[in-house]
Short mmCIF file of C-alpha atoms in Angstrom, two decimals:
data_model
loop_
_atom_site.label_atom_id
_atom_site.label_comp_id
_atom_site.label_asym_id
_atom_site.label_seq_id
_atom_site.Cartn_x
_atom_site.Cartn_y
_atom_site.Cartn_z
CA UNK A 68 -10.53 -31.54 15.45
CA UNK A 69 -10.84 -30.48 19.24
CA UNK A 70 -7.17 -29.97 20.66
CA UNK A 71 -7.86 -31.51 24.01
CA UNK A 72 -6.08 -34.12 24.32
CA UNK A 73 -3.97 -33.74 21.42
CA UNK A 74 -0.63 -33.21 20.25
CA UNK A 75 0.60 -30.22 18.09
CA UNK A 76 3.88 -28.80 16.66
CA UNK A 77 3.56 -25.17 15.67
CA UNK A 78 6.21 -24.70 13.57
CA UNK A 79 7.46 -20.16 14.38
CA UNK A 80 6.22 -20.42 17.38
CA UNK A 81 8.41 -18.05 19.08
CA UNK A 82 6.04 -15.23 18.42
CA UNK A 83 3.39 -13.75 16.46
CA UNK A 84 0.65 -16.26 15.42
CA UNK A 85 2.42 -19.13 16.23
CA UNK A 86 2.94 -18.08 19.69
CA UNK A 87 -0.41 -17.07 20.12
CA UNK A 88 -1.47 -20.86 18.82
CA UNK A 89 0.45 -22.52 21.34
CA UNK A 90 -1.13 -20.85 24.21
CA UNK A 91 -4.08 -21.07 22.77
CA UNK A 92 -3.90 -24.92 22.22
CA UNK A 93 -2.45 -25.36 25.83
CA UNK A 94 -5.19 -23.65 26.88
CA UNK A 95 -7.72 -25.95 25.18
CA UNK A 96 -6.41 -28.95 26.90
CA UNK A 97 -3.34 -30.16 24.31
CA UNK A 98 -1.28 -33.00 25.87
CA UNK A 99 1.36 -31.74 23.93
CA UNK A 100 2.81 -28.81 22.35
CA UNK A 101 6.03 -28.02 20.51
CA UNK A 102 7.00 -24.81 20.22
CA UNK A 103 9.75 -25.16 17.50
CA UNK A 104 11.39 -21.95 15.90
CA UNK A 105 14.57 -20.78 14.48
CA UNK A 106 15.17 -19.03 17.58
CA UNK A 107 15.32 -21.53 19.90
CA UNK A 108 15.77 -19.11 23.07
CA UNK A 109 12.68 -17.26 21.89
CA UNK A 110 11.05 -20.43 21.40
CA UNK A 111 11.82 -21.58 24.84
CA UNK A 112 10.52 -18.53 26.04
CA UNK A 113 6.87 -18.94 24.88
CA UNK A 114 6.96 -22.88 26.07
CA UNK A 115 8.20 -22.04 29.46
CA UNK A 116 5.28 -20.11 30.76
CA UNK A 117 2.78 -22.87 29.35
CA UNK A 118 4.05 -25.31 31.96
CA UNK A 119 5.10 -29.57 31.34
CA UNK A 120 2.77 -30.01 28.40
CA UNK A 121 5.09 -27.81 26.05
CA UNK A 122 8.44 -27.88 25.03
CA UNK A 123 10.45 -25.89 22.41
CA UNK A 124 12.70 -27.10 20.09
CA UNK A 125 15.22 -24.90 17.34
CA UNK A 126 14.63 -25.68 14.22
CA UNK A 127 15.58 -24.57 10.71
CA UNK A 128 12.39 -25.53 8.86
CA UNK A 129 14.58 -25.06 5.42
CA UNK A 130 16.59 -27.91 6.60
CA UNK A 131 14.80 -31.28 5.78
CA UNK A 132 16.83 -33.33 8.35
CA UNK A 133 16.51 -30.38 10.98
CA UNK A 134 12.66 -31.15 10.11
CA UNK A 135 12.42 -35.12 10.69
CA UNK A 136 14.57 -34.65 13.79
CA UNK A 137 11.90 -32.06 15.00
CA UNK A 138 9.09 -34.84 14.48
CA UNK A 139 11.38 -37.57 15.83
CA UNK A 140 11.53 -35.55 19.24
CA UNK A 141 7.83 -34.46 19.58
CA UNK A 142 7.33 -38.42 18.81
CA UNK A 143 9.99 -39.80 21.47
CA UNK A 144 7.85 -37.01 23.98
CA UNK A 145 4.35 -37.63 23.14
CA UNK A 146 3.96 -40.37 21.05
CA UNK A 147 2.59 -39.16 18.16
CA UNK A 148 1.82 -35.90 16.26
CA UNK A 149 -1.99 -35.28 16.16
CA UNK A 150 -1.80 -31.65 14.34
CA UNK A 151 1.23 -30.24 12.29
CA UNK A 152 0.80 -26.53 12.16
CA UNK A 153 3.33 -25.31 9.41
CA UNK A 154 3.49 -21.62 10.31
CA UNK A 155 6.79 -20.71 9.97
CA UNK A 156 6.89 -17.81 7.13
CA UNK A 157 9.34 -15.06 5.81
CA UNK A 158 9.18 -11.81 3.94
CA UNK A 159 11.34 -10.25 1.62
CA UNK A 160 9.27 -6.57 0.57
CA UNK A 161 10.93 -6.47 -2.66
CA UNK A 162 9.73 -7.75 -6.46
CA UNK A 163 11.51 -9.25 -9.41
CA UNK A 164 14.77 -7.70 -8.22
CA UNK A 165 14.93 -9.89 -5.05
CA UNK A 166 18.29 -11.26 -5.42
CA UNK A 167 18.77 -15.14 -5.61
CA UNK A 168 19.42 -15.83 -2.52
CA UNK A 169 16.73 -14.54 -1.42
CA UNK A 170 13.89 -16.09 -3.63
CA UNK A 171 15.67 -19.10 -2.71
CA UNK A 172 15.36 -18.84 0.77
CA UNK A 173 11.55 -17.75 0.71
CA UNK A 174 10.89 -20.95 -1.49
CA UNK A 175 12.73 -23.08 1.36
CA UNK A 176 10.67 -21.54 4.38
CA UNK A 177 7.43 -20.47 2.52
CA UNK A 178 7.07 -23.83 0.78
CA UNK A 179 9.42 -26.62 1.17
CA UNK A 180 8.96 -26.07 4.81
CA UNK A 181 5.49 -27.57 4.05
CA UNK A 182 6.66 -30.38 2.14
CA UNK A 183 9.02 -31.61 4.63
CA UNK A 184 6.51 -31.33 7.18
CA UNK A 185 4.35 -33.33 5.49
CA UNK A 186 6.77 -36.41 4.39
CA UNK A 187 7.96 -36.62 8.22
CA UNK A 188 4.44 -36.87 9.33
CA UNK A 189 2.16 -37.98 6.97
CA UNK A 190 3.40 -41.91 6.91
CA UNK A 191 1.97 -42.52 10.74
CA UNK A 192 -0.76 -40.29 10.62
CA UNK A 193 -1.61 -42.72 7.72
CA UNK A 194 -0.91 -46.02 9.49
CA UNK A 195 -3.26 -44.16 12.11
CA UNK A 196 -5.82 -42.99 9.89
CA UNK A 197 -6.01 -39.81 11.32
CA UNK A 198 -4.15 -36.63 11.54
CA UNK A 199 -4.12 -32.48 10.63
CA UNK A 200 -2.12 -30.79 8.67
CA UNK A 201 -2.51 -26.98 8.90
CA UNK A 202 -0.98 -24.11 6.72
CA UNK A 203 -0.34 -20.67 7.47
CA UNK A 204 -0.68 -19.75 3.92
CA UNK A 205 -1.79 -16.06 4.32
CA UNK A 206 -4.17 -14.01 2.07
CA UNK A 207 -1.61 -13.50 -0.04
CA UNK A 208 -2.15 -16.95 -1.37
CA UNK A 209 -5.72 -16.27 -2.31
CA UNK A 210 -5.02 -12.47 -3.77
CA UNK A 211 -1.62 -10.96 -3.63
CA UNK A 212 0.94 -9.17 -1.36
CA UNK A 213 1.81 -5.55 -3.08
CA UNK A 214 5.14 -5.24 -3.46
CA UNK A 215 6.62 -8.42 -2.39
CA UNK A 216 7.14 -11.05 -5.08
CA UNK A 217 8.62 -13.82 -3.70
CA UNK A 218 6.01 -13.74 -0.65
CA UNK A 219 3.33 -14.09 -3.67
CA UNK A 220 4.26 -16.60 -5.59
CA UNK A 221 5.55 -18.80 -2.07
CA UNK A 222 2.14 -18.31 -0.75
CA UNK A 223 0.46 -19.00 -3.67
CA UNK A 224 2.19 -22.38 -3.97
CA UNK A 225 1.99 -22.73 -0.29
CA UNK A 226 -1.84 -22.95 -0.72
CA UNK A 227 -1.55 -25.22 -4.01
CA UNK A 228 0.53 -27.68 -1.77
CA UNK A 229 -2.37 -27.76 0.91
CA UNK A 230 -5.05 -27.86 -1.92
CA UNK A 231 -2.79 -30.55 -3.48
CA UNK A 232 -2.65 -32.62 0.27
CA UNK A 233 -6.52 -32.37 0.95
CA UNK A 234 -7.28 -33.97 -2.33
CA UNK A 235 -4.65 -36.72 -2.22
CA UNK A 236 -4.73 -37.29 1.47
CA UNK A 237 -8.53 -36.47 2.59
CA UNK A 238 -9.81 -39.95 2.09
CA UNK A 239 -7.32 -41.78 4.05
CA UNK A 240 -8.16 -39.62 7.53
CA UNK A 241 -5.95 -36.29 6.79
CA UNK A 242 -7.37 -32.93 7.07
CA UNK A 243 -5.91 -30.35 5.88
CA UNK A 244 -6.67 -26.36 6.61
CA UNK A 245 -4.86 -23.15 4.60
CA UNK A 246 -4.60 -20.40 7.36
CA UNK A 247 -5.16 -17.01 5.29
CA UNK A 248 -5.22 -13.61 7.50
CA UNK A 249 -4.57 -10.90 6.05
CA UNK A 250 -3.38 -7.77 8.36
CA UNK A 251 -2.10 -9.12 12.18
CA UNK A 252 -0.58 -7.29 14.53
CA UNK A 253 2.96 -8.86 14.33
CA UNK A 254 6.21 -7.62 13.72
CA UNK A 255 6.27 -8.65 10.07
CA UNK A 256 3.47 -6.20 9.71
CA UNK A 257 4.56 -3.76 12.05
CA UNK A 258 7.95 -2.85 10.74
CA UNK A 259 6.57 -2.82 7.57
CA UNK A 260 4.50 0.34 8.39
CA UNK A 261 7.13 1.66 9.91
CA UNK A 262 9.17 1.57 6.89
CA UNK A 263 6.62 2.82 4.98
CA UNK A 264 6.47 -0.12 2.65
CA UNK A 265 3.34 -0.45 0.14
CA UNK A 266 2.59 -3.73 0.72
CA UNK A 267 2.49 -2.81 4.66
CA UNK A 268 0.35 0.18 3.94
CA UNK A 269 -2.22 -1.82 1.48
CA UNK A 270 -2.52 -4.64 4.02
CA UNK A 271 -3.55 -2.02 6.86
CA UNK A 272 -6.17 -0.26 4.23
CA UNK A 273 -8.04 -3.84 2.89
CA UNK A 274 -9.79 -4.32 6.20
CA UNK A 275 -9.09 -4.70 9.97
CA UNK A 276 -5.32 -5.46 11.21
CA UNK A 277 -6.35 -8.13 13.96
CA UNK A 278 -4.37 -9.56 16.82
CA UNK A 279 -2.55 -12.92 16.60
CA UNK A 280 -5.12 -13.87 19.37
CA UNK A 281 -8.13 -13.11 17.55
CA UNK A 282 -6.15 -15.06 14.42
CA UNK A 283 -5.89 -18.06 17.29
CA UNK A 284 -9.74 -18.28 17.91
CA UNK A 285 -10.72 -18.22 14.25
CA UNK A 286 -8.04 -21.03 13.91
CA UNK A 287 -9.97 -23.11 16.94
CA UNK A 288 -13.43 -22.26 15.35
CA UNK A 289 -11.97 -23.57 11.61
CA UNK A 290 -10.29 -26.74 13.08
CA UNK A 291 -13.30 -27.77 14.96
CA UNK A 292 -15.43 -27.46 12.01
CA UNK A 293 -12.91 -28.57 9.61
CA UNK A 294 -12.26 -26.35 7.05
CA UNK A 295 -9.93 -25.97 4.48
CA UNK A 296 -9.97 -22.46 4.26
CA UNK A 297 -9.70 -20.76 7.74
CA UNK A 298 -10.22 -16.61 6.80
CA UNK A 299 -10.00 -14.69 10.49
CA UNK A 300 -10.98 -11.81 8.04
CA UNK A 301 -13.89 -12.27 6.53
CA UNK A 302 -13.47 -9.56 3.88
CA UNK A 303 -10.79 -11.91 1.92
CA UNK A 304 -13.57 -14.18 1.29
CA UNK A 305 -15.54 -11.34 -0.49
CA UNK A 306 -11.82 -10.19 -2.18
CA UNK A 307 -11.74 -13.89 -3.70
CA UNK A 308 -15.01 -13.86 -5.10
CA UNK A 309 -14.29 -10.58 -6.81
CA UNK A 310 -11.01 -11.87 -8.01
CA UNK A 311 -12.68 -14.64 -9.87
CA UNK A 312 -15.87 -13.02 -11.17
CA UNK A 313 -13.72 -10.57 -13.05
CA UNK A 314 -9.82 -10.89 -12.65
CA UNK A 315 -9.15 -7.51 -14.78
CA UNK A 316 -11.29 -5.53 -12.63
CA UNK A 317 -10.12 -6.72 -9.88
CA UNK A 318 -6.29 -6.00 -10.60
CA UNK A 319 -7.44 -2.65 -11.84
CA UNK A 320 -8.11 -1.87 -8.17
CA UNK A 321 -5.32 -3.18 -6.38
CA UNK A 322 -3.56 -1.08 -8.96
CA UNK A 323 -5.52 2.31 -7.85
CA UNK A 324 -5.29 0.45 -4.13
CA UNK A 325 -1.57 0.29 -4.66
CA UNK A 326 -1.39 3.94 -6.08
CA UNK A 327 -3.39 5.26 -3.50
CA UNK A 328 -0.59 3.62 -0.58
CA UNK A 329 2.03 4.89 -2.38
CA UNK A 330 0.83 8.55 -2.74
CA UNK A 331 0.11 8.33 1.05
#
């Protein structure tokens, strides 16, 4: 997958990594690119600057019908969705004791985000026989995210969807990639530290906290080459292979890791 030429929705694009795809696809020579966030004047924002070949659209990715009619319109504009980049992703930095609400909404934006995406665009990417689906599932699908529950178990099922979608799907022309950085400069990360929060403090000690650019270039590099898994930070790679050689050692340490945050 080159993006020259092609169209993409990034689905949070108003800021963070998703902004920092959209440029960076524009910038590669997309025909297209749909900026879609919650915040539409944020999203509108980012398109602006990037000149006739992207738009922005507001979007509640929870919101199935909100999600076809965000397909419908980068259709009716371009034509035809080449890459579907479902970014969008929330926090909640608590555990168990999340209140309902809120698991429910990090299923609905961590996960069934993904699914809608997928049923509005996977029928003509299949009549074309081609088409990319890419999911920012985060490291936190491959290891864990200290301190935050529902991001953990969303993420994790975020990355059995895409696992799920390459298998069923690969054969047919769909490609599928699972985005998993760990530490980026954003504001999800940022006010984390600033509130002192474990999780925050763990991600910033497991390896380097890059910027959503650098997280936009190793998402070019795994697109062209195809990959499922596209790791900006190398280190989770070596994390995941520790994980499964011995899981009780390697929960031992994110429980001294964890420790360690928390005693500053």
């Amino acid at each position: 997958m080159r993006l020259a030429g092609r169209v993409a929705v990034v689905t949070g694009g108003a800021g963070g990594i998703g902004a920092a795809l959209a440029r960076r696809f524009v910038a590669e020579g997309a025909e297209g690119v749909v900026v879609a966030d919650l915040d539409g004047a944020a999203a509108d924002a980012v398109a602006g600057p990037l000149g006739e070949r992207a738009i922005a659209v507001e979007v509640d990715v929870a919101d199935e019908d909100r999600v076809q009619a965000l397909v419908a319109t980068a259709e009716a504009r371009y034509g035809r969705i080449d890459l579907f980049c479902a970014n969008a992703g929330i926090t909640v930095g608590t555990g168990i004791e999340a209140s309902g609400a809120e698991w429910a909404r990090a299923w609905a934006v961590n996960v069934l985000s993904h699914v809608y995406a997928a049923r509005a665009v996977l029928p003509a990417m299949l009549a074309r026989g081609e088409g990319y689906l890419l999911h920012t599932c985060s490291a936190a699908g491959l290891l864990t995210a200290v301190g935050d529950a529902p991001y953990t178990v969303t993420k994790h099922a975020a990355l059995g969807l895409a696992e799920w979608l390459a298998i069923t799907y690969g054969d047919r022309g769909i490609r599928v990639s699972a985005l998993c950085p760990q530490g980026v400069r954003t504001p999800m990360l940022d006010d984390g530290l600033a509130a002192g929060h474990v999780g925050a403090l763990v991600t910033a000690a497991s390896g380097a906290v890059l910027s959503p650019d650098e997280v936009a270039e190793a998402v070019i590099d795994g697109l062209a080459a195809e990959r499922f898994l596209i790791l900006p930070h190398p280190e989770v790679a070596a994390y995941t292979r520790r994980k499964a050689a011995d899981p009780d050692a390697w929960l031992a340490a994110m429980r001294g890791l964890a420790a360690r945050a928390e005693g500053g």
